[in-house]
Amino acid sequence: MPPTSEVPPRAAARRAPAHRKPRRPSPALARTGFGVTTAALASVVLLAPQAGADPGAARPSVEDVQRKVDSLYREAGTATQKYNAAKERTDEQRAQANGLIDALASSTEDLNHSREELARYAAAQYRDASGGFAGTATMLLADDPQSFFDQKYVLDRLAADQHTKVREFRDQQAATARKRTEAQESLNQLTAAQQDLRTSKTEVQGKLTQARELLTRLTAEEKARLAELERRKEAEARKKAEEEARQKKKAEAEQAAAAEAAKKESATADSATGTDTSTGTNVGAGAGAGADASGGTGASGGTGTASGSYTAKAEKAIAFARAQMGKPYVWGATGPGSYDCSGLTQAAWKSAGIDLPRTTWDQVEAGTRVSVDDAVPGDLVFFYDDISHVGLYIGNGEMIHAPKPGASVRVESIYYMPLYGVVRPA
């Protein structure tokens, strides 16, 4: 038998007749395949980010959001103080540059006037030299040779004076030009630095916007919890302020009682001494002892007190600050419609006749440092290690301040933020 040619099944499938059309998948299969593929892709898209991420960090907690926003507000406050300082330096430098430019213009005008005088003198000299006799002939033909020498001496002195004047003005012009160049360069540097600070501020505001967007994504329950956290923080700060105020009043009462007891004891001793001896000397000694006791009380009573002059000025500053309550915090603002923290304290004390510097960093150096326990109404209270916030103390552990973006001037406990120190500005 002739050998049989067998074709493997797979090869036969590959060599299907040309006239046969390939089978198309049914619509049901196509739909099923598409659905499976779409579902698979969706699974990959949804699950891929979660595969390498920490499930606990997928959604920040309310506490995390609060900490981030507080941190961003602090950064904004620090950037604001930097901006305020740069703006203040820029204004000063601009005034200096304008003064130098004005001086240069005045010097140039004087120099031009001197040059015109010298030009007229040179023209006259040229006419005399070209149209008249030589110097020797003029001297020989002169009616009075001495007058010729006198006139020549005067002309020589005038020429020397004119040259000196021109040289002086040229030196002055060069010096003024150098100063103007230096001032302009300094101004350009400060302007560039100020622009950098504005850019930094914009970046911080961008972070704040992100934080606000994050806040808007919170559920109603989370927002309520965040508000509760804020209320709890304010209540704790207020409670601490109230406790500090009670402790301070208690200490003052004990101090006053001790002083009164000392006075009574001294009076009793004076009376006893006077009865036994009946001498004015002993009575006087007793009176002296009483005065010493009273004086000691006065010295200790000075803790947490201020002079009458300071108290009067502080009352004016506090009255001004109270009148600004409800006005919005705006970075870089100094009133009258809005304020930042140092702008408010500066304006408040200015109403009392005291000029404070613009920034918190300068204001903290513009007075006498006192302890928190010795703070009296009108003192400046500073916060954070970088001294980026300030408020006006009003007593009982409270202050008036411009808090942060999105808030208004208000009364708040000084324990709401980490304290840095207290300064008495006048």
Short mmCIF file of C-alpha atoms in Angstrom, two decimals:
data_model
loop_
_atom_site.label_atom_id
_atom_site.label_comp_id
_atom_site.label_asym_id
_atom_site.label_seq_id
_atom_site.Cartn_x
_atom_site.Cartn_y
_atom_site.Cartn_z
CA MET A 1 0.00 0.00 0.00
CA PRO A 2 1.23 3.41 -0.74
CA PRO A 3 2.20 5.34 2.30
CA THR A 4 -0.56 7.48 3.74
CA SER A 5 0.16 11.18 4.19
CA GLU A 6 -1.20 12.31 7.57
CA VAL A 7 -1.42 15.95 8.53
CA PRO A 8 -1.30 16.91 12.21
CA PRO A 9 -4.53 18.50 13.46
CA ARG A 10 -2.87 21.85 14.29
CA ALA A 11 -1.29 22.08 10.85
CA ALA A 12 -4.64 21.31 9.27
CA ALA A 13 -6.19 24.08 11.20
CA ARG A 14 -3.56 26.46 9.98
CA ARG A 15 -4.17 25.37 6.38
CA ALA A 16 -7.91 25.97 6.35
CA PRO A 17 -9.42 26.40 2.88
CA ALA A 18 -9.35 29.91 1.60
CA HIS A 19 -13.04 29.90 0.69
CA ARG A 20 -14.09 29.39 4.31
CA LYS A 21 -14.64 32.55 6.33
CA PRO A 22 -13.24 32.64 9.84
CA ARG A 23 -15.80 32.31 12.55
CA ARG A 24 -16.62 35.56 14.33
CA PRO A 25 -17.38 35.49 18.02
CA SER A 26 -20.99 35.90 18.91
CA PRO A 27 -22.21 39.28 20.19
CA ALA A 28 -22.84 37.74 23.57
CA LEU A 29 -19.26 36.52 23.79
CA ALA A 30 -17.98 39.90 22.64
CA ARG A 31 -20.01 41.70 25.24
CA THR A 32 -18.92 39.24 27.87
CA GLY A 33 -15.27 39.62 26.89
CA PHE A 34 -15.50 43.42 26.92
CA GLY A 35 -17.18 43.40 30.31
CA VAL A 36 -14.54 41.12 31.77
CA THR A 37 -11.76 43.26 30.35
CA THR A 38 -13.31 46.50 31.65
CA ALA A 39 -13.86 45.02 35.07
CA ALA A 40 -10.29 43.76 35.16
CA LEU A 41 -8.90 47.18 34.21
CA ALA A 42 -11.06 48.87 36.79
CA SER A 43 -9.82 46.46 39.39
CA VAL A 44 -6.25 47.24 38.48
CA VAL A 45 -6.84 51.01 38.56
CA LEU A 46 -8.62 50.91 41.88
CA LEU A 47 -6.38 48.43 43.58
CA ALA A 48 -3.02 49.53 42.22
CA PRO A 49 -2.64 52.66 44.42
CA GLN A 50 -3.74 50.74 47.46
CA ALA A 51 -1.29 47.93 46.87
CA GLY A 52 1.75 50.04 47.75
CA ALA A 53 0.10 52.46 50.19
CA ASP A 54 -0.47 52.30 53.87
CA PRO A 55 -4.19 51.71 54.39
CA GLY A 56 -4.08 53.83 57.52
CA ALA A 57 -2.69 56.85 55.59
CA ALA A 58 -5.25 56.70 52.78
CA ARG A 59 -7.47 59.24 54.54
CA PRO A 60 -6.05 61.64 57.13
CA SER A 61 -7.77 61.74 60.47
CA VAL A 62 -9.47 64.84 61.78
CA GLU A 63 -6.62 65.30 64.23
CA ASP A 64 -4.09 65.13 61.38
CA VAL A 65 -6.04 67.75 59.43
CA GLN A 66 -6.14 70.03 62.45
CA ARG A 67 -2.39 69.71 63.05
CA LYS A 68 -1.62 70.38 59.39
CA VAL A 69 -3.80 73.48 59.23
CA ASP A 70 -2.32 74.84 62.47
CA SER A 71 1.18 74.24 61.11
CA LEU A 72 0.34 76.04 57.89
CA TYR A 73 -1.08 78.98 59.77
CA ARG A 74 2.17 79.22 61.70
CA GLU A 75 4.16 79.20 58.46
CA ALA A 76 1.91 81.91 57.10
CA GLY A 77 2.44 84.01 60.22
CA THR A 78 6.21 83.72 59.99
CA ALA A 79 6.17 84.56 56.28
CA THR A 80 4.01 87.59 57.04
CA GLN A 81 6.54 88.95 59.52
CA LYS A 82 9.33 88.46 56.97
CA TYR A 83 7.27 90.31 54.38
CA ASN A 84 6.56 93.15 56.81
CA ALA A 85 10.26 93.51 57.62
CA ALA A 86 11.25 93.51 53.95
CA LYS A 87 8.60 96.10 53.10
CA GLU A 88 9.75 98.36 55.91
CA ARG A 89 13.38 98.16 54.78
CA THR A 90 12.36 98.75 51.17
CA ASP A 91 10.44 101.91 52.07
CA GLU A 92 13.41 103.25 54.02
CA GLN A 93 15.83 102.43 51.21
CA ARG A 94 13.56 104.03 48.62
CA ALA A 95 13.45 107.26 50.63
CA GLN A 96 17.24 107.24 50.89
CA ALA A 97 17.62 106.65 47.15
CA ASN A 98 15.22 109.49 46.36
CA GLY A 99 17.22 111.80 48.60
CA LEU A 100 20.44 110.89 46.82
CA ILE A 101 18.85 111.44 43.42
CA ASP A 102 17.58 114.88 44.47
CA ALA A 103 21.03 115.80 45.76
CA LEU A 104 22.56 114.68 42.48
CA ALA A 105 20.12 116.81 40.48
CA SER A 106 20.95 119.88 42.58
CA SER A 107 24.70 119.30 42.21
CA THR A 108 24.36 118.83 38.46
CA GLU A 109 22.42 122.08 38.13
CA ASP A 110 25.08 124.01 40.05
CA LEU A 111 27.80 122.38 37.97
CA ASN A 112 26.10 123.35 34.73
CA HIS A 113 25.77 126.94 35.94
CA SER A 114 29.50 127.04 36.74
CA ARG A 115 30.32 125.61 33.34
CA GLU A 116 28.30 128.38 31.64
CA GLU A 117 30.19 131.01 33.62
CA LEU A 118 33.52 129.46 32.68
CA ALA A 119 32.49 129.28 29.04
CA ARG A 120 31.68 133.00 28.99
CA TYR A 121 34.97 133.77 30.71
CA ALA A 122 36.91 131.60 28.25
CA ALA A 123 35.22 133.34 25.32
CA ALA A 124 36.15 136.73 26.69
CA GLN A 125 39.75 135.62 27.21
CA TYR A 126 39.87 134.33 23.64
CA ARG A 127 38.59 137.62 22.25
CA ASP A 128 41.15 139.56 24.27
CA ALA A 129 43.98 137.29 23.16
CA SER A 130 43.04 137.33 19.47
CA GLY A 131 41.85 140.90 19.01
CA GLY A 132 44.13 142.91 21.24
CA PHE A 133 47.81 143.40 21.99
CA ALA A 134 50.05 140.89 23.62
CA GLY A 135 50.47 141.09 27.36
CA THR A 136 53.85 142.88 27.18
CA ALA A 137 52.62 145.49 24.71
CA THR A 138 49.49 146.09 26.78
CA MET A 139 51.64 146.67 29.85
CA LEU A 140 53.96 149.14 28.00
CA LEU A 141 51.09 151.11 26.50
CA ALA A 142 49.04 151.21 29.64
CA ASP A 143 48.62 154.58 31.39
CA ASP A 144 49.10 152.85 34.73
CA PRO A 145 51.20 149.64 34.51
CA GLN A 146 50.37 148.82 38.16
CA SER A 147 46.66 148.71 37.38
CA PHE A 148 47.47 146.24 34.61
CA PHE A 149 49.20 143.91 37.08
CA ASP A 150 46.34 144.29 39.56
CA GLN A 151 43.78 143.44 36.93
CA LYS A 152 45.78 140.44 35.70
CA TYR A 153 46.12 139.12 39.26
CA VAL A 154 42.39 139.37 39.83
CA LEU A 155 41.65 137.60 36.54
CA ASP A 156 44.11 134.83 37.40
CA ARG A 157 42.49 134.37 40.81
CA LEU A 158 39.04 134.28 39.25
CA ALA A 159 40.16 131.64 36.78
CA ALA A 160 41.69 129.53 39.56
CA ASP A 161 38.53 129.86 41.64
CA GLN A 162 36.40 128.78 38.70
CA HIS A 163 38.58 125.74 38.08
CA THR A 164 38.44 124.83 41.76
CA LYS A 165 34.69 125.15 41.78
CA VAL A 166 34.35 122.96 38.73
CA ARG A 167 36.65 120.34 40.21
CA GLU A 168 34.71 120.34 43.48
CA PHE A 169 31.39 119.91 41.71
CA ARG A 170 32.78 117.13 39.57
CA ASP A 171 33.98 115.33 42.68
CA GLN A 172 30.60 115.88 44.29
CA GLN A 173 28.82 114.62 41.20
CA ALA A 174 30.93 111.47 41.12
CA ALA A 175 30.36 110.82 44.81
CA THR A 176 26.62 111.39 44.50
CA ALA A 177 26.48 109.15 41.46
CA ARG A 178 28.22 106.40 43.41
CA LYS A 179 25.76 106.80 46.25
CA ARG A 180 22.85 106.71 43.83
CA THR A 181 24.20 103.54 42.25
CA GLU A 182 24.67 101.94 45.64
CA ALA A 183 21.19 102.95 46.73
CA GLN A 184 19.66 101.67 43.50
CA GLU A 185 21.48 98.36 43.79
CA SER A 186 20.36 98.03 47.39
CA LEU A 187 16.81 98.90 46.42
CA ASN A 188 16.88 96.34 43.62
CA GLN A 189 18.12 93.70 46.03
CA LEU A 190 15.43 94.51 48.54
CA THR A 191 12.76 94.52 45.86
CA ALA A 192 13.94 91.12 44.66
CA ALA A 193 13.97 89.83 48.23
CA GLN A 194 10.47 91.17 48.75
CA GLN A 195 9.32 89.44 45.61
CA ASP A 196 10.87 86.22 46.87
CA LEU A 197 8.96 86.63 50.09
CA ARG A 198 5.75 87.20 48.15
CA THR A 199 6.45 84.03 46.24
CA SER A 200 7.02 82.16 49.48
CA LYS A 201 3.82 83.62 50.83
CA THR A 202 1.97 82.43 47.75
CA GLU A 203 3.35 78.96 48.29
CA VAL A 204 2.16 78.98 51.89
CA GLN A 205 -1.25 80.19 50.78
CA GLY A 206 -1.31 77.34 48.32
CA LYS A 207 -0.75 74.93 51.18
CA LEU A 208 -3.52 76.63 53.11
CA THR A 209 -5.81 76.21 50.13
CA GLN A 210 -4.98 72.52 50.05
CA ALA A 211 -5.78 72.27 53.74
CA ARG A 212 -9.10 74.07 53.22
CA GLU A 213 -9.91 71.72 50.38
CA LEU A 214 -9.13 68.83 52.67
CA LEU A 215 -11.46 70.30 55.27
CA THR A 216 -14.25 70.54 52.72
CA ARG A 217 -13.88 66.83 51.99
CA LEU A 218 -14.62 65.93 55.57
CA THR A 219 -17.96 64.38 56.27
CA ALA A 220 -20.52 66.19 58.42
CA GLU A 221 -19.60 63.96 61.32
CA GLU A 222 -15.88 64.71 60.88
CA LYS A 223 -16.53 68.44 60.63
CA ALA A 224 -18.52 68.30 63.84
CA ARG A 225 -15.66 66.44 65.50
CA LEU A 226 -13.14 69.02 64.28
CA ALA A 227 -15.28 71.84 65.65
CA GLU A 228 -15.49 69.98 68.94
CA LEU A 229 -11.70 69.67 69.04
CA GLU A 230 -11.36 73.42 68.50
CA ARG A 231 -13.91 74.15 71.23
CA ARG A 232 -12.14 71.79 73.57
CA LYS A 233 -8.79 73.46 72.89
CA GLU A 234 -10.26 76.91 73.50
CA ALA A 235 -12.01 75.72 76.66
CA GLU A 236 -8.80 74.23 78.05
CA ALA A 237 -6.91 77.45 77.33
CA ARG A 238 -9.68 79.52 78.90
CA LYS A 239 -9.78 77.25 81.94
CA LYS A 240 -6.05 77.61 82.41
CA ALA A 241 -6.32 81.39 82.14
CA GLU A 242 -9.10 81.43 84.73
CA GLU A 243 -7.09 79.21 87.06
CA GLU A 244 -4.03 81.43 86.68
CA ALA A 245 -6.16 84.47 87.41
CA ARG A 246 -7.59 82.83 90.55
CA GLN A 247 -4.14 81.88 91.76
CA LYS A 248 -2.88 85.39 91.14
CA LYS A 249 -5.78 86.97 93.03
CA LYS A 250 -5.29 84.51 95.86
CA ALA A 251 -1.60 85.37 96.09
CA GLU A 252 -2.41 89.09 96.04
CA ALA A 253 -5.02 88.61 98.77
CA GLU A 254 -2.58 86.67 100.92
CA GLN A 255 0.03 89.31 100.31
CA ALA A 256 -2.38 92.08 101.29
CA ALA A 257 -3.43 90.13 104.40
CA ALA A 258 0.19 89.66 105.40
CA ALA A 259 0.81 93.36 104.93
CA GLU A 260 -2.22 94.25 107.02
CA ALA A 261 -1.13 91.85 109.76
CA ALA A 262 2.33 93.38 109.74
CA LYS A 263 0.84 96.86 110.08
CA LYS A 264 -1.33 95.80 113.00
CA GLU A 265 1.56 94.07 114.70
CA SER A 266 3.68 97.16 114.23
CA ALA A 267 0.92 99.39 115.59
CA THR A 268 0.51 97.13 118.65
CA ALA A 269 4.26 97.23 119.28
CA ASP A 270 4.25 101.03 118.95
CA SER A 271 1.39 101.35 121.40
CA ALA A 272 3.02 99.07 123.94
CA THR A 273 6.33 100.86 123.67
CA GLY A 274 4.72 104.25 124.04
CA THR A 275 2.79 103.21 127.19
CA ASP A 276 5.83 101.80 128.95
CA THR A 277 8.29 104.60 128.26
CA SER A 278 6.16 107.63 127.35
CA THR A 279 9.03 108.99 125.29
CA GLY A 280 8.73 110.51 121.87
CA THR A 281 11.89 108.77 120.85
CA ASN A 282 10.40 105.34 121.34
CA VAL A 283 7.19 106.34 119.60
CA GLY A 284 9.19 107.61 116.68
CA ALA A 285 11.12 104.35 116.52
CA GLY A 286 7.87 102.45 116.48
CA ALA A 287 6.56 104.60 113.67
CA GLY A 288 9.74 103.94 111.78
CA ALA A 289 9.29 100.22 112.14
CA GLY A 290 5.75 100.51 110.82
CA ALA A 291 6.96 102.48 107.83
CA ASP A 292 9.52 99.81 107.06
CA ALA A 293 6.89 97.11 107.14
CA SER A 294 4.60 99.10 104.92
CA GLY A 295 7.44 99.82 102.53
CA GLY A 296 8.24 96.14 102.28
CA THR A 297 4.65 95.43 101.39
CA GLY A 298 4.71 98.10 98.73
CA ALA A 299 7.78 96.58 97.15
CA SER A 300 6.27 93.13 96.97
CA GLY A 301 2.98 94.62 95.85
CA GLY A 302 4.81 96.04 92.84
CA THR A 303 4.69 92.58 91.28
CA GLY A 304 2.14 92.67 88.47
CA THR A 305 1.65 96.45 88.75
CA ALA A 306 2.59 99.40 86.60
CA SER A 307 2.85 103.16 86.94
CA GLY A 308 -0.19 105.40 86.63
CA SER A 309 1.16 106.85 83.39
CA TYR A 310 1.54 103.40 81.85
CA THR A 311 -1.91 102.36 83.01
CA ALA A 312 -3.51 105.41 81.36
CA LYS A 313 -1.76 104.72 78.05
CA ALA A 314 -2.55 101.01 78.25
CA GLU A 315 -6.24 101.79 78.71
CA LYS A 316 -6.20 103.82 75.49
CA ALA A 317 -4.42 101.02 73.62
CA ILE A 318 -6.89 98.41 74.89
CA ALA A 319 -9.88 100.63 74.04
CA PHE A 320 -8.58 100.96 70.50
CA ALA A 321 -8.05 97.20 70.20
CA ARG A 322 -11.57 96.50 71.47
CA ALA A 323 -12.97 98.82 68.83
CA GLN A 324 -11.30 96.69 66.13
CA MET A 325 -12.88 93.43 67.27
CA GLY A 326 -14.67 91.64 64.44
CA LYS A 327 -12.40 93.06 61.74
CA PRO A 328 -10.69 90.38 59.62
CA TYR A 329 -7.11 89.19 59.84
CA VAL A 330 -5.25 90.04 56.62
CA TRP A 331 -1.54 89.41 56.29
CA GLY A 332 0.51 92.59 55.99
CA ALA A 333 -2.44 94.81 57.00
CA THR A 334 -2.13 97.70 59.46
CA GLY A 335 -5.73 98.95 59.44
CA PRO A 336 -8.12 100.49 59.54
CA GLY A 337 -10.29 97.82 57.90
CA SER A 338 -8.12 94.79 58.67
CA TYR A 339 -4.99 93.82 60.58
CA ASP A 340 -2.34 91.21 61.05
CA CYS A 341 -1.15 90.49 64.59
CA SER A 342 1.70 93.01 64.82
CA GLY A 343 -0.24 95.56 62.78
CA LEU A 344 -2.97 95.53 65.44
CA THR A 345 -0.60 95.96 68.40
CA GLN A 346 1.29 98.69 66.56
CA ALA A 347 -1.91 100.61 65.78
CA ALA A 348 -3.29 100.12 69.31
CA TRP A 349 -0.24 101.57 71.02
CA LYS A 350 0.07 104.33 68.42
CA SER A 351 -3.38 105.51 69.52
CA ALA A 352 -1.85 105.93 72.99
CA GLY A 353 1.09 107.95 71.67
CA ILE A 354 3.65 105.13 71.59
CA ASP A 355 5.34 104.20 68.30
CA LEU A 356 6.11 100.49 68.04
CA PRO A 357 8.14 98.84 65.26
CA ARG A 358 6.30 96.94 62.55
CA THR A 359 7.26 93.31 63.13
CA THR A 360 6.94 90.98 66.11
CA TRP A 361 10.71 90.47 66.03
CA ASP A 362 11.28 94.19 66.57
CA GLN A 363 8.36 94.73 68.94
CA VAL A 364 9.73 92.12 71.35
CA GLU A 365 12.82 94.35 71.71
CA ALA A 366 10.84 97.57 72.13
CA GLY A 367 10.25 97.47 75.86
CA THR A 368 11.00 95.80 79.16
CA ARG A 369 10.71 92.05 79.54
CA VAL A 370 8.49 90.92 82.40
CA SER A 371 7.35 87.50 83.55
CA VAL A 372 3.93 86.16 82.64
CA ASP A 373 2.96 86.35 86.32
CA ASP A 374 3.80 90.07 86.31
CA ALA A 375 1.85 90.87 83.14
CA VAL A 376 -0.57 93.80 83.36
CA PRO A 377 -3.14 95.08 80.86
CA GLY A 378 -1.44 96.69 77.87
CA ASP A 379 1.59 94.42 77.83
CA LEU A 380 2.55 92.63 74.62
CA VAL A 381 2.34 88.85 74.74
CA PHE A 382 4.46 86.91 72.22
CA PHE A 383 4.08 83.32 71.07
CA TYR A 384 6.06 80.45 69.53
CA ASP A 385 9.82 79.96 69.53
CA ASP A 386 10.19 82.06 66.38
CA ILE A 387 8.18 84.95 67.93
CA SER A 388 5.81 84.97 64.97
CA HIS A 389 2.67 86.09 66.82
CA VAL A 390 1.73 88.81 69.29
CA GLY A 391 -1.36 89.92 71.20
CA LEU A 392 -2.37 92.75 73.54
CA TYR A 393 -2.84 91.57 77.13
CA ILE A 394 -6.08 92.74 78.80
CA GLY A 395 -5.80 90.93 82.14
CA ASN A 396 -7.07 87.69 83.67
CA GLY A 397 -5.00 85.61 81.28
CA GLU A 398 -6.71 87.03 78.18
CA MET A 399 -5.63 89.11 75.20
CA ILE A 400 -7.02 90.82 72.12
CA HIS A 401 -5.30 89.70 68.94
CA ALA A 402 -5.66 89.19 65.21
CA PRO A 403 -5.40 85.38 65.19
CA LYS A 404 -4.92 83.92 61.71
CA PRO A 405 -6.27 83.86 58.13
CA GLY A 406 -10.00 83.30 58.09
CA ALA A 407 -10.47 84.68 61.62
CA SER A 408 -11.27 88.11 63.05
CA VAL A 409 -9.85 90.24 65.84
CA ARG A 410 -11.10 88.73 69.09
CA VAL A 411 -10.47 88.04 72.76
CA GLU A 412 -8.68 84.80 73.54
CA SER A 413 -6.75 83.09 76.30
CA ILE A 414 -3.01 83.65 76.21
CA TYR A 415 -2.64 79.90 76.77
CA TYR A 416 -4.21 79.04 73.43
CA MET A 417 -0.73 79.07 71.87
CA PRO A 418 2.76 78.33 73.22
CA LEU A 419 3.94 81.43 75.10
CA TYR A 420 7.29 83.02 74.34
CA GLY A 421 7.31 86.00 76.66
CA VAL A 422 5.82 89.32 77.76
CA VAL A 423 7.08 92.84 77.05
CA ARG A 424 5.96 96.17 78.55
CA PRO A 425 6.33 98.67 75.70
CA ALA A 426 6.20 101.97 77.63
#
